[in-house]
XYZ file of C-alpha atoms in Angstrom:
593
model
C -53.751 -83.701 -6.246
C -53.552 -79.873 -6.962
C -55.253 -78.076 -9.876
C -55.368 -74.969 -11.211
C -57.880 -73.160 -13.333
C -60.399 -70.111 -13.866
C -64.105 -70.054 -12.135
C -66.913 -68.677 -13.878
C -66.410 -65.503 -11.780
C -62.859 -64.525 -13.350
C -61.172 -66.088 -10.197
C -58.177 -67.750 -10.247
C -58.629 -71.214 -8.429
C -55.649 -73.121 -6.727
C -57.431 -76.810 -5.471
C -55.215 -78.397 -2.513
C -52.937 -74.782 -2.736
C -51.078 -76.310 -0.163
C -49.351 -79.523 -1.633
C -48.121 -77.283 -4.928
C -45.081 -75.648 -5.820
C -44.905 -73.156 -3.434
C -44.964 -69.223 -4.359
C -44.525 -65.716 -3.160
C -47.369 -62.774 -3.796
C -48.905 -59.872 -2.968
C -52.665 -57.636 -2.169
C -52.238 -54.583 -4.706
C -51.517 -51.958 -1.798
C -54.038 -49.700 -3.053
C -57.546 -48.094 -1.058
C -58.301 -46.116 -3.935
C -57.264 -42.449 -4.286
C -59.181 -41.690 -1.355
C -58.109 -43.978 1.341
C -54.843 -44.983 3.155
C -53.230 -48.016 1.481
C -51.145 -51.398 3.167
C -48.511 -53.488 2.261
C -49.574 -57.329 2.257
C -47.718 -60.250 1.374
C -48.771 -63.788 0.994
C -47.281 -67.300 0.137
C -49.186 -70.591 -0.377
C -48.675 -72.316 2.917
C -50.693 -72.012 6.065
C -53.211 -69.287 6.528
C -51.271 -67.298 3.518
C -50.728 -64.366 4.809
C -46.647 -63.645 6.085
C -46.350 -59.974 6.405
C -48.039 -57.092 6.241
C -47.729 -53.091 7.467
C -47.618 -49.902 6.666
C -45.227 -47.193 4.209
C -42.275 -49.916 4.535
C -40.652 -52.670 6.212
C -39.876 -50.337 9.041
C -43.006 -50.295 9.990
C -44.504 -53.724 10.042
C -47.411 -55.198 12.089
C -46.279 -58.516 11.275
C -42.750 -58.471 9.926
C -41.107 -58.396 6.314
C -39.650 -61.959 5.851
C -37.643 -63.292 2.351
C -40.164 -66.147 0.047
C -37.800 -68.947 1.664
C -38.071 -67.876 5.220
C -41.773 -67.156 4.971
C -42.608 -70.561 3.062
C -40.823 -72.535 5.899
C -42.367 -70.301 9.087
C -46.230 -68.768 7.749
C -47.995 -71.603 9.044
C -46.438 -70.773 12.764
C -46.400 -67.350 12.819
C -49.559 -66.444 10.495
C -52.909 -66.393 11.007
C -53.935 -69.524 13.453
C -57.753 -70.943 13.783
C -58.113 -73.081 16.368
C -61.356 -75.229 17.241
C -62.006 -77.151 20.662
C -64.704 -79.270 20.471
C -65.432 -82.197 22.781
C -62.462 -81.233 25.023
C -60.001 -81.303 21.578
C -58.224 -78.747 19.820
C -57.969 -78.896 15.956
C -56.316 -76.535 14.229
C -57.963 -75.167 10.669
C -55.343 -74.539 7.492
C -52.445 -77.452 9.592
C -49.914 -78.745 7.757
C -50.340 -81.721 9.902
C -54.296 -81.864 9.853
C -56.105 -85.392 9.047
C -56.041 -86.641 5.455
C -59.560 -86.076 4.965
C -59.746 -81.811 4.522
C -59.740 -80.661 0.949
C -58.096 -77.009 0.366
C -58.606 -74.114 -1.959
C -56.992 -70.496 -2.294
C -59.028 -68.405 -4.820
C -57.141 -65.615 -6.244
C -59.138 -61.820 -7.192
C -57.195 -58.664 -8.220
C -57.792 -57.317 -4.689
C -59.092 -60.013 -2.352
C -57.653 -63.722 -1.464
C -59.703 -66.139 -0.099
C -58.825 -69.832 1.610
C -61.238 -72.428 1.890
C -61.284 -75.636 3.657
C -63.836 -78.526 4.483
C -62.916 -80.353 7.348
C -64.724 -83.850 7.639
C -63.331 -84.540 11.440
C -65.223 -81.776 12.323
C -67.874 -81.507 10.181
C -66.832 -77.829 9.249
C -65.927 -75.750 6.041
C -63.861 -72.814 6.942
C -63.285 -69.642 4.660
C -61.268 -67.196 5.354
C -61.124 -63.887 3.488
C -58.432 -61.235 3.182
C -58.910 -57.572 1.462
C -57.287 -53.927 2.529
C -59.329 -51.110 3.880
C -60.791 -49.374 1.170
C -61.672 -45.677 0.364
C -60.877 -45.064 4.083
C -58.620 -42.941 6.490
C -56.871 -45.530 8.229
C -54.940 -48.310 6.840
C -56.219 -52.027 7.902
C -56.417 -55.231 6.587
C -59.589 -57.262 7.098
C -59.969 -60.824 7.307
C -63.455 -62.429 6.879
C -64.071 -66.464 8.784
C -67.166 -68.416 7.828
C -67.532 -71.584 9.421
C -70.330 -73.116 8.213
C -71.755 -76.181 9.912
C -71.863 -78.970 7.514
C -73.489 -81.718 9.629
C -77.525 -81.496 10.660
C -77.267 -80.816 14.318
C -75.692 -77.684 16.159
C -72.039 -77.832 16.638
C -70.741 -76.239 19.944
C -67.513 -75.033 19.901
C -64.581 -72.850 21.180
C -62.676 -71.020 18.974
C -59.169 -68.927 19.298
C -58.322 -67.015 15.826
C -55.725 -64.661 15.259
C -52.089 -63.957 15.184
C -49.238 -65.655 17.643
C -47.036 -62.278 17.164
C -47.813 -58.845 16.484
C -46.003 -55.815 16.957
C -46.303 -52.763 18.166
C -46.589 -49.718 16.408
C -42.976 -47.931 16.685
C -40.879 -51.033 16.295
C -38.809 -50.953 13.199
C -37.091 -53.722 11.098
C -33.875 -53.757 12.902
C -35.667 -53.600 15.991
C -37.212 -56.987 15.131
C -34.324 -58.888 13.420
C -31.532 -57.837 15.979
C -33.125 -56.636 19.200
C -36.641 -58.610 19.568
C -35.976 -59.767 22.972
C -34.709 -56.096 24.380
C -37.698 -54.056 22.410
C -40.076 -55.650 24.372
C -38.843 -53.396 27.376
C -41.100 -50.691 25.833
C -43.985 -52.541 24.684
C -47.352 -52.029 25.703
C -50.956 -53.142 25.025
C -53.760 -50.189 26.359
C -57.194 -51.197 26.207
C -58.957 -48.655 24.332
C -62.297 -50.124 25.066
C -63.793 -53.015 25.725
C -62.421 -55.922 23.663
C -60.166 -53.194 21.659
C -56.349 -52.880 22.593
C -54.366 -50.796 21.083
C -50.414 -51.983 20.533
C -47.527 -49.566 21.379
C -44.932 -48.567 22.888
C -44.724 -46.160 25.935
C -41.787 -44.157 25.002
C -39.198 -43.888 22.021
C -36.946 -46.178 21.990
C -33.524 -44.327 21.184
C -30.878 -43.880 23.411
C -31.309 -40.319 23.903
C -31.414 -37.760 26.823
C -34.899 -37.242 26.025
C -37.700 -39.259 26.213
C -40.529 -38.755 23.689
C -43.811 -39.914 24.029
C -45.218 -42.334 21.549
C -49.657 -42.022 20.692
C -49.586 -44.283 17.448
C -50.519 -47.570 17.927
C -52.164 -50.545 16.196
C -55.051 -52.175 16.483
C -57.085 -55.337 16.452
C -61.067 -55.792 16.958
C -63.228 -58.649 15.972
C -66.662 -58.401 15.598
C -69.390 -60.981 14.689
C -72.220 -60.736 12.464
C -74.799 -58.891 14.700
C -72.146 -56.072 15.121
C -70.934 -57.115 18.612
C -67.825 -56.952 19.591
C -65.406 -60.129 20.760
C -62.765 -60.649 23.716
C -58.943 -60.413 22.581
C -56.310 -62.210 24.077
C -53.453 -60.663 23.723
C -50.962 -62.352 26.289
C -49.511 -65.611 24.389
C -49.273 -67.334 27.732
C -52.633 -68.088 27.779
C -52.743 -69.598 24.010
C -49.417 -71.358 24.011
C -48.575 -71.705 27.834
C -44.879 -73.198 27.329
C -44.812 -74.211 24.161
C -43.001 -71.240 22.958
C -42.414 -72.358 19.536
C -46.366 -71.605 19.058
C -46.393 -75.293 17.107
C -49.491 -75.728 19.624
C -51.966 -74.176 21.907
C -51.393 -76.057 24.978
C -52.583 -73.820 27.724
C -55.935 -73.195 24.994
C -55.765 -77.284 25.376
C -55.506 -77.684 28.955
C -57.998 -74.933 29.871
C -61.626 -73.829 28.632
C -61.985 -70.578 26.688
C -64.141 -68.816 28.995
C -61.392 -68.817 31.849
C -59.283 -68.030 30.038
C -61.106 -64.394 28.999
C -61.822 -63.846 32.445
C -57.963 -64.407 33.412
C -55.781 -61.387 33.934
C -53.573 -60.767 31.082
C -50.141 -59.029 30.978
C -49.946 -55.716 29.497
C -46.642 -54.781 29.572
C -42.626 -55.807 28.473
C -44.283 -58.740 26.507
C -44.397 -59.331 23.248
C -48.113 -59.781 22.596
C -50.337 -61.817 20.416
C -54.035 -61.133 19.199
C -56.241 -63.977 19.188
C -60.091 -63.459 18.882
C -62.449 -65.399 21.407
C -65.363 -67.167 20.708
C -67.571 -69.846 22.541
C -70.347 -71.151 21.085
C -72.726 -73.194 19.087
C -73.004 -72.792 15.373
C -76.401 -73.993 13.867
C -75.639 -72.967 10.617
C -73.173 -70.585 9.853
C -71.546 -67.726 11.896
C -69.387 -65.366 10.427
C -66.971 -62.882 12.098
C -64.656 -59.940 11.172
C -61.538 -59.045 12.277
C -59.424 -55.568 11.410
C -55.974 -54.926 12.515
C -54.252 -51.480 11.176
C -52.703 -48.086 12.688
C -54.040 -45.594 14.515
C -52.522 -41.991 14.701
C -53.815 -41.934 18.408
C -56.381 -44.036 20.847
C -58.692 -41.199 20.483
C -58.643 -41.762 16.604
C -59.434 -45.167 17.175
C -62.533 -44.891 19.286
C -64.091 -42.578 16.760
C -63.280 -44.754 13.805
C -64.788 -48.055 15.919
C -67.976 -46.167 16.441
C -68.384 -47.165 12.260
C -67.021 -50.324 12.769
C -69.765 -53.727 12.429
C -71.173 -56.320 10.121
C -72.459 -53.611 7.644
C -69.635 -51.508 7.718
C -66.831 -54.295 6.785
C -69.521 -56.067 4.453
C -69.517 -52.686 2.306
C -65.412 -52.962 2.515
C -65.176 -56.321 1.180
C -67.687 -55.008 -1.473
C -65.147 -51.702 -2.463
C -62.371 -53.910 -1.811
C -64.048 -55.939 -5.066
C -65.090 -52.986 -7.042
C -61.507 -51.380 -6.609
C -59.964 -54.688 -7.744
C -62.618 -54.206 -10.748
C -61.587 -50.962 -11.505
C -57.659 -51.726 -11.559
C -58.107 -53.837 -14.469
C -61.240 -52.418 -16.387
C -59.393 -50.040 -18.617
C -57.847 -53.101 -20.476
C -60.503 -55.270 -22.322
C -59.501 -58.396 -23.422
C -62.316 -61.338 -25.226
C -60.640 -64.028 -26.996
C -61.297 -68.113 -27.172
C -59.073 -68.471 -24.179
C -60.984 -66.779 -20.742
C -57.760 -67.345 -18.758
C -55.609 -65.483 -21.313
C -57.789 -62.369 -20.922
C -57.113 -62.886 -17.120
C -53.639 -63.139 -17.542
C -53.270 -59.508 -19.494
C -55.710 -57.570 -16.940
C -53.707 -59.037 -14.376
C -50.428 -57.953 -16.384
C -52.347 -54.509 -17.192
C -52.737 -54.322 -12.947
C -48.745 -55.556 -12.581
C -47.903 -52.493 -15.039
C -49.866 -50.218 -13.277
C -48.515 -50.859 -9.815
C -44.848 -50.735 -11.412
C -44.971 -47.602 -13.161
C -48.025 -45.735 -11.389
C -51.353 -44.835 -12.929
C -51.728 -41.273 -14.198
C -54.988 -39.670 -13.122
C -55.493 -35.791 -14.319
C -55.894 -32.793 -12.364
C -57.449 -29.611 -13.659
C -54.281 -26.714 -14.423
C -54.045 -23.387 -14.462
C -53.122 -23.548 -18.440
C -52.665 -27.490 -19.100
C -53.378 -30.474 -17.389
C -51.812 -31.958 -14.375
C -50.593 -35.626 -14.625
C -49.843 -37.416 -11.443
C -48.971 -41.312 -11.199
C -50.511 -42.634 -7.906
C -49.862 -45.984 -6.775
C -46.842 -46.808 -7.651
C -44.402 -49.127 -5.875
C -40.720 -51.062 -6.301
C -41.339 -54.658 -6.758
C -39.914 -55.117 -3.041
C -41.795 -58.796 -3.397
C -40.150 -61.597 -0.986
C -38.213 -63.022 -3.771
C -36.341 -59.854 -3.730
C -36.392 -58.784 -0.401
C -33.009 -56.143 -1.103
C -35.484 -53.901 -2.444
C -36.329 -51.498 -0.131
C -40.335 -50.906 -1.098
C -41.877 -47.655 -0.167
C -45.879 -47.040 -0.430
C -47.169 -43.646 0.837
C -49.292 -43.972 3.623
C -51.304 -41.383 2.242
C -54.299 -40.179 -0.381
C -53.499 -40.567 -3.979
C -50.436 -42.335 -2.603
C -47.462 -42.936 -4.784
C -43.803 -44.862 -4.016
C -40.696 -45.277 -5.354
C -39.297 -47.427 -8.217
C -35.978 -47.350 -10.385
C -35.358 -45.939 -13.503
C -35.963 -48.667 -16.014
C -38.895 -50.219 -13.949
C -41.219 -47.268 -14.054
C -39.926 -46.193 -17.203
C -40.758 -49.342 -19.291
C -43.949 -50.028 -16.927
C -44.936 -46.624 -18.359
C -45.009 -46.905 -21.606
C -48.711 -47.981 -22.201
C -49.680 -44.711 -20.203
C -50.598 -42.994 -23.241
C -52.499 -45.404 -25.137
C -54.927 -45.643 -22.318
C -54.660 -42.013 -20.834
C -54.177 -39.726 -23.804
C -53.765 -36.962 -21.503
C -50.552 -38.086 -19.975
C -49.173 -36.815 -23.022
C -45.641 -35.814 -23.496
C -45.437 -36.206 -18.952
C -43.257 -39.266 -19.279
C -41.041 -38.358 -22.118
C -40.390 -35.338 -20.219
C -39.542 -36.891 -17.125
C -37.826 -39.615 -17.995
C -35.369 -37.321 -21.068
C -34.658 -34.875 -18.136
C -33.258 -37.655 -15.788
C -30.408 -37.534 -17.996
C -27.461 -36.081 -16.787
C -24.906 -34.288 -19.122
C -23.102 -37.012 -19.265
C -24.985 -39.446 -20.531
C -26.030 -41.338 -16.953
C -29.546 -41.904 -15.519
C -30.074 -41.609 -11.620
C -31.159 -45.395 -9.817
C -34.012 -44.255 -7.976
C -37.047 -42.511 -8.813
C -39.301 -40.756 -6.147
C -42.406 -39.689 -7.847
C -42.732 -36.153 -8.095
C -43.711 -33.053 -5.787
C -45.352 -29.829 -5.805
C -43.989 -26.345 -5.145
C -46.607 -23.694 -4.472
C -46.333 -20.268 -5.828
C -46.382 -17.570 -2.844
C -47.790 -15.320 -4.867
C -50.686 -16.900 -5.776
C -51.630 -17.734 -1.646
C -54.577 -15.438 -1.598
C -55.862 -17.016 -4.184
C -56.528 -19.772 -1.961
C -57.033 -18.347 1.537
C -60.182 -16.444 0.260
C -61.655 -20.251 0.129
C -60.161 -21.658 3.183
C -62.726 -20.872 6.274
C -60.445 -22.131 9.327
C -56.621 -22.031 10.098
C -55.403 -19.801 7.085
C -52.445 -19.426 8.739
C -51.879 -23.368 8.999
C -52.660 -23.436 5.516
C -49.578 -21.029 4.944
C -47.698 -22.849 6.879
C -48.556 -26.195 4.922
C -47.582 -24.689 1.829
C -44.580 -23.174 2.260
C -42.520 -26.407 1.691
C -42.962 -28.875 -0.992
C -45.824 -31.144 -0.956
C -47.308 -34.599 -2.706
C -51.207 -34.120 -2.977
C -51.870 -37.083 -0.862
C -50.017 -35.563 2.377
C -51.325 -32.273 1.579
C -54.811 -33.407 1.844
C -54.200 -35.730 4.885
C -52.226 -32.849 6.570
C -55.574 -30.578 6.085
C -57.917 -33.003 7.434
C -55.678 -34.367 10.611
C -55.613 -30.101 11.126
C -59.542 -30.076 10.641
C -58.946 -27.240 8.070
C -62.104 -26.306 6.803
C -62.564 -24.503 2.839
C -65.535 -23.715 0.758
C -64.548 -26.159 -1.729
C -64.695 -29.649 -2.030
C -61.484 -31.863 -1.644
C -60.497 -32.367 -5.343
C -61.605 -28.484 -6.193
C -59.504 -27.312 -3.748
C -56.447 -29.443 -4.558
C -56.815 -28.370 -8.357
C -56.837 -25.098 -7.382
C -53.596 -25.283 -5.427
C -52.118 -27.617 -7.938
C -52.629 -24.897 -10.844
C -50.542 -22.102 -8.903
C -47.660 -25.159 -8.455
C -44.678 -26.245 -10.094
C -44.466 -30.059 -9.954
C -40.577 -31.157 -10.051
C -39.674 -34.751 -10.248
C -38.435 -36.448 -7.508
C -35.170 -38.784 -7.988
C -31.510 -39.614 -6.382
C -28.445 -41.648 -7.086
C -29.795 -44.538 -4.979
C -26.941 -47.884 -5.387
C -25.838 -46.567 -8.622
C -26.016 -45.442 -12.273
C -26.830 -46.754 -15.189
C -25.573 -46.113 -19.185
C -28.190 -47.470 -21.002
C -31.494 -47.097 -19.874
C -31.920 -44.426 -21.808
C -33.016 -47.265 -24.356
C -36.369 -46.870 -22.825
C -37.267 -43.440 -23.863
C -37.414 -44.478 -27.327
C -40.301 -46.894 -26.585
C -42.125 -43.870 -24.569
C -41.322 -41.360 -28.229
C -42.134 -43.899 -30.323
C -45.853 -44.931 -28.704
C -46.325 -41.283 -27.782
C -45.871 -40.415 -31.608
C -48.570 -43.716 -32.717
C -51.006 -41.595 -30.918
C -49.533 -38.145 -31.621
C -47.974 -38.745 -35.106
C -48.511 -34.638 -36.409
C -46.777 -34.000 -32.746
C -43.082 -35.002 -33.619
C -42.074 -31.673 -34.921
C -43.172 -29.656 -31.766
C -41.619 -32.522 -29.776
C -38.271 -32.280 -31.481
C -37.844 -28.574 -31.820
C -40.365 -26.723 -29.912
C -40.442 -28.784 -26.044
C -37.420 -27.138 -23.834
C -36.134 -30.073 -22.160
C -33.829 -29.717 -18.746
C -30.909 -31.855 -17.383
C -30.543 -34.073 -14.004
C -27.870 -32.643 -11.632
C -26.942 -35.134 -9.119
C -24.163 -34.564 -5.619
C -22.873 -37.610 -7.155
C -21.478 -38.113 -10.809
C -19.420 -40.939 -12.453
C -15.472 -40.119 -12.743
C -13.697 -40.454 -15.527
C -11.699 -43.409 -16.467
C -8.323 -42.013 -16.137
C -9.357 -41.746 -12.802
C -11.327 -45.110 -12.422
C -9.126 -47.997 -14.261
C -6.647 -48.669 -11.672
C -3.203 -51.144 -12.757
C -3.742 -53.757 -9.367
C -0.556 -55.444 -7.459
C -1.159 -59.011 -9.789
C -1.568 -56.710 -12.943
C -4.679 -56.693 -13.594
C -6.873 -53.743 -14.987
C -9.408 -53.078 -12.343
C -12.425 -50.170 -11.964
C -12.778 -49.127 -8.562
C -14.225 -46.520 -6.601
C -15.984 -45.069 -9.861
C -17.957 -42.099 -8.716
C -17.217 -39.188 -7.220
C -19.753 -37.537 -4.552
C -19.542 -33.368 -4.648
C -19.220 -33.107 -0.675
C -19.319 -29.094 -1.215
C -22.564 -29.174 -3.445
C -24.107 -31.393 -0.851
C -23.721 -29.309 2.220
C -24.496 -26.275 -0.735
C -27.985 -27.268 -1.880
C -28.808 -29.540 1.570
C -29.285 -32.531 -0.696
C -29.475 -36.400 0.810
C -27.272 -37.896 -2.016
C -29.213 -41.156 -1.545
């Protein structure tokens, strides 16, 4: 029977997770200001975990599926443990496992953890998922503990990992409508020993010219005294040919230490990433397993040189803090512990809608900036295409009314952010009376005139640095762009980004989208009227002293004398009701979208 309640750790506890209503969720996407953030999505079926990748479902390492598609197919094409001992295979987390395994998934902000205790085998499992945190690379690292519940050793082989994963460079369309061709170009390069590295070996479009390809992704495992485990990476010798991956049979037929030693294919496959491990557990062993992007192999092999037990221990212990820090500037003691849960985690929910405005030091006022922001582009409503920077103080999209109204506790808890929303939000109102769909964030537009200002601090590359800011920027990809360049300055990252921030003018960011809206205008009374609960002695200044500009879009609603159209049955009918300004496109080289 399933049950639900809070631990004593502020951990929300699903008993038997798998026999309950099923549901669709998410990992925050956030590594801090600092780090390089992922997209993770989850349901309460198998292993949990259904998709995850980086920026956007074009760029998936396991691919974007809908909450009905993923409930039905996580268990096959997720995460996978399976155990041979005594000559048989069990697999950990099955839908079709004995009777006698009890299940848990404990919820945190930023970390999910599954849990089962297997009586067949005399083994508890536990499997924990967080992000890379506070790092340069985005990953996603999964934690196993199996911990040896009977009093003598247990000797076992294991396989643990994924049946699919894809290659850096293969996009959503790729995947849904040309799977079986795309693996033409796919290639697995072993970057070092027990490390391959995922990609493709040229670009895929049909185009006179061939362009190299050096991103890639990744997978290593590593166990608790740091060392490094085989990969397979050729589904052949995991599922032999039982292609629909429902079980291992060539892992069944075969032990696990031919099968390392077996030459695996490399190329025009579509490859799978299964961890090796043969062995006797006394007590407990633990191993760790990151899979993410690399710009380049070389990239990799410097990062791995940081990689071991210590280093992802610390990463599940920022993955925790961060998690910590989402919800800590909401405070909430009553009678009811799971109530205050339930408004942190709707304090986090807010924060990932709207953005969270952090403050950068201006030239004459502060500099509010809302980093990590997203559309809810959750399974349930997979149309929404979700964007989240791949970058440092990484922001995404949202639409008007989500990030608007997802905004409006800003102030309360950052009094700095000020009039920033009011202003934003009043000016994405066109003359005549219609809001934009989308919303991008905002950019920064550096003064020329101010550049030697800042080359007097830079100390190698001043003419990158030029280059970098001649075109608009976000801070994020400004920062990332100076440390992929190995630009050098006096300062240190945040003074330096100030200082190039004050001599900017920061512009919001917004487009047309799938349409326009009439009344979400609404909103901007809630962000006046909490603004002036803080600010009461502000409203005159706000009212008659703020200049306030107007959103020009390429597109713009017509008129209805030119919308209402009299149809063939009679009928009054609006169609084709806006109008986009093909001249003021090509004019201004706007992307009306």
């Amino acid at each position: 029977m399933s049950t639900y309640y809070l631990n004593d750790q502020n951990q929300f506890v699903i008993e038997n997770y798998d026999k309950t209503k099923t549901f669709a969720s998410f990992l925050p996407s956030v590594a801090g200001v600092d780090g390089i953030p992922m997209w993770v999505y989850y349901v309460n079926r198998g292993q949990a975990i259904s998709s995850f990748g980086v920026e956007n479902k074009d760029q998936p390492i396991l691919d974007f599926v809908p909450a009905n598609i993923a409930y039905r197919q996580t268990e096959i094409t997720g995460f996978r443990t399976f155990i041979k001992r005594n000559g048989t295979v069990h697999e950990i987390f099955s839908s079709v496992s004995p009777d006698d395994v009890q299940r848990r998934m404990i919820i945190d902000t930023n970390v999910l953890t599954i849990e089962e205790v297997n009586h067949t085998l005399q083994l508890k499992v536990v499997v924990r998922y967080f992000t890379a945190t506070h790092e340069n690379y985005p990953g996603l690292i999964r934690k196993i503990e199996i911990t040896n519940l009977s009093n003598q050793p247990v000797a076992i082989e294991l396989l643990d990992g994924l049946p699919v994963l894809w290659p850096a460079g293969v996009d959503n369309y790729m995947i849904k409508n040309m799977a079986n061709l795309s693996v033409a170009w796919n290639d697995v390069i072993m970057a070092d020993e027990h490390l391959p590295f995922y990609c493709l070996r040229s670009t895929t479009e049909d185009t006179a010219v061939v362009g190299t390809v050096s991103v890639g992704h990744f997978y290593a495992t590593y166990d608790e005294h740091s060392r490094r485990l085989p990969i397979i990476y050729d589904a052949d010798y995991v599922f032999a040919e039982n292609t629909s991956f429902l079980r291992p049979s060539y892992f069944e037929r075969n032990n696990l230490k031919a099968i390392v030693s077996s030459r695996q294919v490399v190329a025009n496959k579509l490859p799978c990433a299964f961890t090796a491990f043969d062995g006797t557990i006394d007590k407990k062993a633990t191993f760790f397993t990151v899979v993410g992007r690399m710009p380049a192999i070389e990239a990799l092999l410097e990062k791995a040189k940081s990689f071991g037990s210590d280093y992802f221990i610390s990463q599940e212990q920022k993955a925790f803090a961060l998690g910590e820090a989402l919800k800590a500037p909401l405070i909430s003691r009553t009678a009811y512990p799971i109530f205050d849960a339930y408004l942190e985690q709707c304090f986090v929910d807010n924060l990932l809608r709207g953005g969270y405005p952090i403050v950068f030091k201006g030239k004459d006022q502060p500099i509010v900036y809302h980093v990590f922001s997203r559309i809810h582009g959750d399974m349930e409503r997979e149309y929404n295409y979700f964007v989240v920077e791949p970058t440092y103080y990484s922001q995404g999209n949202g639409n008007f009314r989500d990030v608007n109204q997802n905004r409006r506790n800003d102030v309360y808890f950052v009094k700095e952010a000020g009039l920033f929303n009011i202003k934003q939000f009043m000016e994405l109102i066109q003359l005549d009376g219609y809001n934009p769909l989308t919303i991008k964030g905002s950019s920064f537009y550096f003064d020329q005139k101010a550049m030697d200002v800042v080359l007097k601090y830079v100390k190698t590359k001043p003419e990158r640095v030029k280059e970098l800011l001649q075109n608009k920027f976000t801070p994020g990809k400004l920062l990332k762009a100076l440390e992929d360049e190995k630009v050098e300055y006096e300062l240190d990252k945040v003074s330096f980004l100030e200082l190039i921030l004050s001599h900017s003018q920061q512009e919001f960011e917004a487009a047309y989208g799938t349409g326009y809206w009439i009344d979400h205008w609404t909103y901007n009374l809630d962000l006046i009227e909490n603004y002036l609960n803080v600010f009461p002695d502000d409203i005159e200044r706000l009212l008659f002293e703020e200049r306030f500009r107007s959103f020009e879009s390429p597109v713009s609603v017509l008129p209805r004398s030119d919308k209402y159209v009299l149809m063939e049955d009679g009928e009054v009918r609006q169609i084709d009701a806006i109008m986009k300004d093909e001249e003021k496109i090509k004019r201004l080289g706007l992307n009306p979208d």
